[in-house]
mmCIF file of C-alpha atoms in Angstrom:
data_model
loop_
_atom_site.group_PDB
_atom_site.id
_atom_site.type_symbol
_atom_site.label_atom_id
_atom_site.label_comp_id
_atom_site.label_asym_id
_atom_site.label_seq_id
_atom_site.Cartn_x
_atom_site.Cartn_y
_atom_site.Cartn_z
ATOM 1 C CA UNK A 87 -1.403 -60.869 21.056
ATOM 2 C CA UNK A 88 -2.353 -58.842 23.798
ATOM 3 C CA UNK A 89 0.624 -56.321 23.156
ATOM 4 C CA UNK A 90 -0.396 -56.122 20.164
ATOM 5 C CA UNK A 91 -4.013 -55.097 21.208
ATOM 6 C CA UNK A 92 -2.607 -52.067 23.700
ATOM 7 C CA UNK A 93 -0.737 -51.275 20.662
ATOM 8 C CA UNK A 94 -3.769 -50.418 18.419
ATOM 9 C CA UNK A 95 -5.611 -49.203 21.148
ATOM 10 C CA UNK A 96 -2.825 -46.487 21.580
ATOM 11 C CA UNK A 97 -2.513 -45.903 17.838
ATOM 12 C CA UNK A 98 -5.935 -45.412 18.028
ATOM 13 C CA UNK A 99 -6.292 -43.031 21.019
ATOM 14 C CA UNK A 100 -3.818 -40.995 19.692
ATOM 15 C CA UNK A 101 -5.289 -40.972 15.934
ATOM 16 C CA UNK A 102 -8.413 -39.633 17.951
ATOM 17 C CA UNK A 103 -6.604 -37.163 20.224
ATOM 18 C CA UNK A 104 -5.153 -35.530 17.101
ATOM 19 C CA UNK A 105 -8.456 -35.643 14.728
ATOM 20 C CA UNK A 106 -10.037 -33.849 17.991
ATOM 21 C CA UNK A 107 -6.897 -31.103 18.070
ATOM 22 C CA UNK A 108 -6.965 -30.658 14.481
ATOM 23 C CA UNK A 109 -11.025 -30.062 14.737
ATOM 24 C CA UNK A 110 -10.138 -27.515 17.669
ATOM 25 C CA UNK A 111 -7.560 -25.460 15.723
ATOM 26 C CA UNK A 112 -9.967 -25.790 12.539
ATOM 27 C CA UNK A 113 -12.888 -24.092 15.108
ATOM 28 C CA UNK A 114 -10.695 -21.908 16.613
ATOM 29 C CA UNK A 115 -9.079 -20.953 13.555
ATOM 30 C CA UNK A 116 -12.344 -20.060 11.323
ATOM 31 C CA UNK A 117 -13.608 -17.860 14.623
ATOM 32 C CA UNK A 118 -10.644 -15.458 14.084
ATOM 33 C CA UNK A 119 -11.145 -15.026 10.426
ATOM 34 C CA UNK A 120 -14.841 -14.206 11.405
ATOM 35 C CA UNK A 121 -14.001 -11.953 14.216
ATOM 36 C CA UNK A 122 -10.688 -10.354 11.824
ATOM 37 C CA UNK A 123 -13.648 -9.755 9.017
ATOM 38 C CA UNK A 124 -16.040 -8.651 11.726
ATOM 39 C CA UNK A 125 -13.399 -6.091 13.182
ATOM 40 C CA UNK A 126 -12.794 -4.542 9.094
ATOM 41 C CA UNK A 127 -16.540 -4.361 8.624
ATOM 42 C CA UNK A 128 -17.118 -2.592 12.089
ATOM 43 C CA UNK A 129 -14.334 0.021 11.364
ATOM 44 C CA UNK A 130 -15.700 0.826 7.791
ATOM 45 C CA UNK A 131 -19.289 1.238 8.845
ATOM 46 C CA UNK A 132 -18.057 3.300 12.044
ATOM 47 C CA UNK A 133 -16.133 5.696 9.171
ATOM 48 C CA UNK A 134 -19.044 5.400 6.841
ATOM 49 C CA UNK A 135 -21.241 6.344 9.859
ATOM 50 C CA UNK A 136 -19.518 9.420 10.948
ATOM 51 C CA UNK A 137 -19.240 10.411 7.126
ATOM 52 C CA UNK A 138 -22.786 10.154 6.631
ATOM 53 C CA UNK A 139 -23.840 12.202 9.581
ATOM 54 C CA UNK A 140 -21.867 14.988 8.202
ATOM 55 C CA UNK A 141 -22.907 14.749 4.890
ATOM 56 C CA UNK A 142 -26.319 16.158 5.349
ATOM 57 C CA UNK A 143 -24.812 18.837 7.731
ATOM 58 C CA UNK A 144 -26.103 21.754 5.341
ATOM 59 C CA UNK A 145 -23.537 23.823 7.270
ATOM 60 C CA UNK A 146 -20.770 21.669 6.080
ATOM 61 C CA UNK A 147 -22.293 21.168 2.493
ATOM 62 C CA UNK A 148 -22.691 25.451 2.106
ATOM 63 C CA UNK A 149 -19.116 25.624 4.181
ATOM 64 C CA UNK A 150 -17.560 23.264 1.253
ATOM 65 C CA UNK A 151 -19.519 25.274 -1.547
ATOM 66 C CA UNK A 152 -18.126 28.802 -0.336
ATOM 67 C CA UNK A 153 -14.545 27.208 0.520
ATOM 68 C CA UNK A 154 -15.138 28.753 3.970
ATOM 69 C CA UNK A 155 -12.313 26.703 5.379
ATOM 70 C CA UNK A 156 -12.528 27.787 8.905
ATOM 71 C CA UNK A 157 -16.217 26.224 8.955
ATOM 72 C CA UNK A 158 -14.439 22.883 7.357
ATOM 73 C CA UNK A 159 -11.565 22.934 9.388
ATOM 74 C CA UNK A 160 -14.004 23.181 13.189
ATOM 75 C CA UNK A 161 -16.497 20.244 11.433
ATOM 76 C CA UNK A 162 -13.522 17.855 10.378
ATOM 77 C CA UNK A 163 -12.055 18.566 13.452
ATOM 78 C CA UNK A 164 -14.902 16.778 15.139
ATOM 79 C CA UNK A 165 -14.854 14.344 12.677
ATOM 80 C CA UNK A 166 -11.151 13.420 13.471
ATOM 81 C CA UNK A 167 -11.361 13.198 16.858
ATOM 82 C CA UNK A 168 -14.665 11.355 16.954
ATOM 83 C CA UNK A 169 -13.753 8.011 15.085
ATOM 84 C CA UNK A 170 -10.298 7.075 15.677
ATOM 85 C CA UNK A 171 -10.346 4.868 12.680
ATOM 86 C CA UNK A 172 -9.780 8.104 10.406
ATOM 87 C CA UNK A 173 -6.300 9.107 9.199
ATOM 88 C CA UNK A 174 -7.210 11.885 7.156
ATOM 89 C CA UNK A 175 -10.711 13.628 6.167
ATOM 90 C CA UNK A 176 -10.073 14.822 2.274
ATOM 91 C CA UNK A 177 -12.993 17.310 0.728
ATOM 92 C CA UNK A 178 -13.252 17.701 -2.799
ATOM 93 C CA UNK A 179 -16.431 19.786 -4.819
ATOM 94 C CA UNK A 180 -18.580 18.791 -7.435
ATOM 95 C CA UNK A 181 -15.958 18.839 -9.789
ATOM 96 C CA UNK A 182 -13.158 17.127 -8.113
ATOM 97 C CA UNK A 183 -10.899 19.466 -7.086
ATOM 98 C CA UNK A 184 -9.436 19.787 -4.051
ATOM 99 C CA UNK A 185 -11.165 21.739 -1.087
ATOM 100 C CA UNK A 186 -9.399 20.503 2.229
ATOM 101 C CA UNK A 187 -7.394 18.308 3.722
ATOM 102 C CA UNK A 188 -8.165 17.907 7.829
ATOM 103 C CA UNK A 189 -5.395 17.127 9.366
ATOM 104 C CA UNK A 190 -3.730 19.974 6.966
ATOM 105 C CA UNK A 191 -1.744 18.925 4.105
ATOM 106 C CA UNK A 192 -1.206 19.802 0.452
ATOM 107 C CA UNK A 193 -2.294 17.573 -2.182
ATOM 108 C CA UNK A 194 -0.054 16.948 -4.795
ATOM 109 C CA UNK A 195 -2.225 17.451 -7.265
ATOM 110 C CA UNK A 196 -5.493 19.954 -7.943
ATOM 111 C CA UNK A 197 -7.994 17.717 -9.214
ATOM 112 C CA UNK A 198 -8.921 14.325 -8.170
ATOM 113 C CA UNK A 199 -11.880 13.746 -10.816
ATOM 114 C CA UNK A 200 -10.295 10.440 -12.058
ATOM 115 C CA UNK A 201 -10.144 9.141 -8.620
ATOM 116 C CA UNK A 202 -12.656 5.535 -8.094
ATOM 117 C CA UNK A 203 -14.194 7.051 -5.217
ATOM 118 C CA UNK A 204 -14.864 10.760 -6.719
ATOM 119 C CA UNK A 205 -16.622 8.969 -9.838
ATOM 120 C CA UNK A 206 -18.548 5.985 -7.967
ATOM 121 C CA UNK A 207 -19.884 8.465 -5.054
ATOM 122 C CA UNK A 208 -20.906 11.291 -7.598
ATOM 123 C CA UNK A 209 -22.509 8.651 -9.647
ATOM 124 C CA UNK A 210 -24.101 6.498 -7.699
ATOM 125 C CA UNK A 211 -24.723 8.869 -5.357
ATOM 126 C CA UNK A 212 -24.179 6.414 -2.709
ATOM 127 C CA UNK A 213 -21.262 5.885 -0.007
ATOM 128 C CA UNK A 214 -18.733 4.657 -1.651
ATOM 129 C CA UNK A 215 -15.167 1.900 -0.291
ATOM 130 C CA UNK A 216 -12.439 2.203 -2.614
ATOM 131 C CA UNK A 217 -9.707 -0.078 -3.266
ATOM 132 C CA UNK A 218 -6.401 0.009 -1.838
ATOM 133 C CA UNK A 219 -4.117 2.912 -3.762
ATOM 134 C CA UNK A 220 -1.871 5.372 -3.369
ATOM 135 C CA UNK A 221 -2.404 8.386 -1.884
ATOM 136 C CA UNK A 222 -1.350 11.554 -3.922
ATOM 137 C CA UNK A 223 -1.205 14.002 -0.569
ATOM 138 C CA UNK A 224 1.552 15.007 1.606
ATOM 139 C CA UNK A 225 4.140 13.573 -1.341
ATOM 140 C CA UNK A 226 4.179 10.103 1.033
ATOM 141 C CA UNK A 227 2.731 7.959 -1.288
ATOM 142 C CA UNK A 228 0.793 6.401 1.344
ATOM 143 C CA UNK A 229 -1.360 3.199 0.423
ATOM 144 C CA UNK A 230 -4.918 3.823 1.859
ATOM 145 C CA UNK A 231 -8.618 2.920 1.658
ATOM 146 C CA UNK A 232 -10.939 5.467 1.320
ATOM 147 C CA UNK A 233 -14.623 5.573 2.688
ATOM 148 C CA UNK A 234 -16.248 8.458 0.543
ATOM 149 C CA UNK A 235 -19.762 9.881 0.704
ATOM 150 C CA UNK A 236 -21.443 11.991 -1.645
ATOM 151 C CA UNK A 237 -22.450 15.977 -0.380
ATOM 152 C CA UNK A 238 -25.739 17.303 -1.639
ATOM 153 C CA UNK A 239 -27.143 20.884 -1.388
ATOM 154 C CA UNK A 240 -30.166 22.289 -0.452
ATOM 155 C CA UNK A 241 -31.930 21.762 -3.928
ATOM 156 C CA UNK A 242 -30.295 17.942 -3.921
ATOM 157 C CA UNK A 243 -27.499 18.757 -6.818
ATOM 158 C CA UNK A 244 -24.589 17.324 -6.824
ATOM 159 C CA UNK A 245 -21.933 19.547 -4.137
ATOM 160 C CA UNK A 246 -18.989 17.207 -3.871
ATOM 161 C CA UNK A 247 -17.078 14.551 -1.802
ATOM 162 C CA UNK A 248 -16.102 13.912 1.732
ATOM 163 C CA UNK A 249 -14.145 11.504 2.090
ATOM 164 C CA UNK A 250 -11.971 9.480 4.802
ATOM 165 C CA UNK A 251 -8.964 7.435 4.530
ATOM 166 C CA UNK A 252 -8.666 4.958 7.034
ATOM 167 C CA UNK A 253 -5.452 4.025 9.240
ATOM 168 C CA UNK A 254 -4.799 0.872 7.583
ATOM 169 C CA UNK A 255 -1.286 0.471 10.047
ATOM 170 C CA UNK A 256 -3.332 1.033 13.373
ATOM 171 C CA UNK A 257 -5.563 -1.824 11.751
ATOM 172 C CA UNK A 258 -3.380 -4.224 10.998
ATOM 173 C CA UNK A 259 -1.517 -3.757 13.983
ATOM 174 C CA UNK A 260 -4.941 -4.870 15.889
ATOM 175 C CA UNK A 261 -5.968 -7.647 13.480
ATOM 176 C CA UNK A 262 -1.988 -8.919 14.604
ATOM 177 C CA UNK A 263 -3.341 -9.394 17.786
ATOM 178 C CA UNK A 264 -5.684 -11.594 16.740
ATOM 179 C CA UNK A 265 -3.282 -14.926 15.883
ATOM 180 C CA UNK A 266 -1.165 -16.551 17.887
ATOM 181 C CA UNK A 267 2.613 -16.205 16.145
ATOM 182 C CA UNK A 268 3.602 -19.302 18.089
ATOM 183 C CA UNK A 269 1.815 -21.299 15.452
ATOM 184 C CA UNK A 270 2.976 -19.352 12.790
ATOM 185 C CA UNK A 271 -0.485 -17.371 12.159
ATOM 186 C CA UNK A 272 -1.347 -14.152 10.708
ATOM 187 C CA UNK A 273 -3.882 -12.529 9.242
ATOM 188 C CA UNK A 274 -3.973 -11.251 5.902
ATOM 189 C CA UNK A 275 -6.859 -9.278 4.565
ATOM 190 C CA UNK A 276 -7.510 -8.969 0.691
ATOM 191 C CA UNK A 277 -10.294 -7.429 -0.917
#
């Protein structure tokens, strides 16, 4: 009988020890999907932030007008090397069309009118997150994310878009950092 008594006791101290692990890992677990969320939402603010700032730059609004690309190029510049969550600063006017790529590229195509974050921003006239597509510059085909804010001019019409794509492999690469591959985690991040 009284083997039989340890025995429970152990089944039971061990049913407890593993309710208490799995509660841990549960804990632990739901902290890095907050601080992997957290981490997303601080980089696309921080893009959305620098974006902003520029957009009432009446410099940079006139500059995008005019096509003075020199002026674009010494703003976006700054830009770039400001926020280090920006791949690549794309300009576009008031009616879509390409203005200026920062760091330089081609686009692959003139006109980007048909583009989520062109018609959201210009509607709206809010700041604008696309979804994840791909990119028609550089003929890469790059999937990106795009944080786009609308440019007014001095009378408050409609000038165009600056917009910024965000280095979605530099961010995964930190959100990697965030599980432990031992136990088979990772992080996946869906919209």
């Amino acid at each position: 009988g009284s083997m039989l008594g340890v025995l429970f006791v152990s089944m039971a101290v061990v049913l407890l020890m593993q309710v208490n692990v799995m509660e841990t890992i549960k804990q632990e677990n739901t902290q890095k999907v907050e601080f992997a969320r957290l981490s997303v939402e601080t980089r696309l603010d921080s893009v959305k932030s620098t974006l902003s700032g520029v957009s009432i730059n009446p410099n940079f609004v006139a500059a995008v007008q005019t096509k003075n690309i020199e002026e674009i190029n010494y703003i976006s510049r700054i830009m770039y090397e400001s926020n280090r969550n920006i791949r690549r600063i794309v300009i576009l006017n008031a009616d879509g069309d390409g203005v200026n790529l920062y760091p330089n590229g081609t686009f692959d195509q003139p006109n980007f009118a048909f583009r989520d974050y062109f018609i959201a921003t210009r509607d709206t006239k809010q700041p604008f997150i696309s979804d994840v597509f791909e990119a028609l510059v550089d003929g890469q085909h790059r999937r990106v994310v795009i944080v786009a804010v609308p440019l007014f001019s001095r009378d408050q019409t409609f000038a165009g878009v600056v917009g910024a794509s965000l280095d979605l492999d530099a961010i995964g690469a930190r959100l990697q950092k965030i599980p432990v591959p031992g136990r088979q985690e990772y992080v996946v991040v869906i919209d």
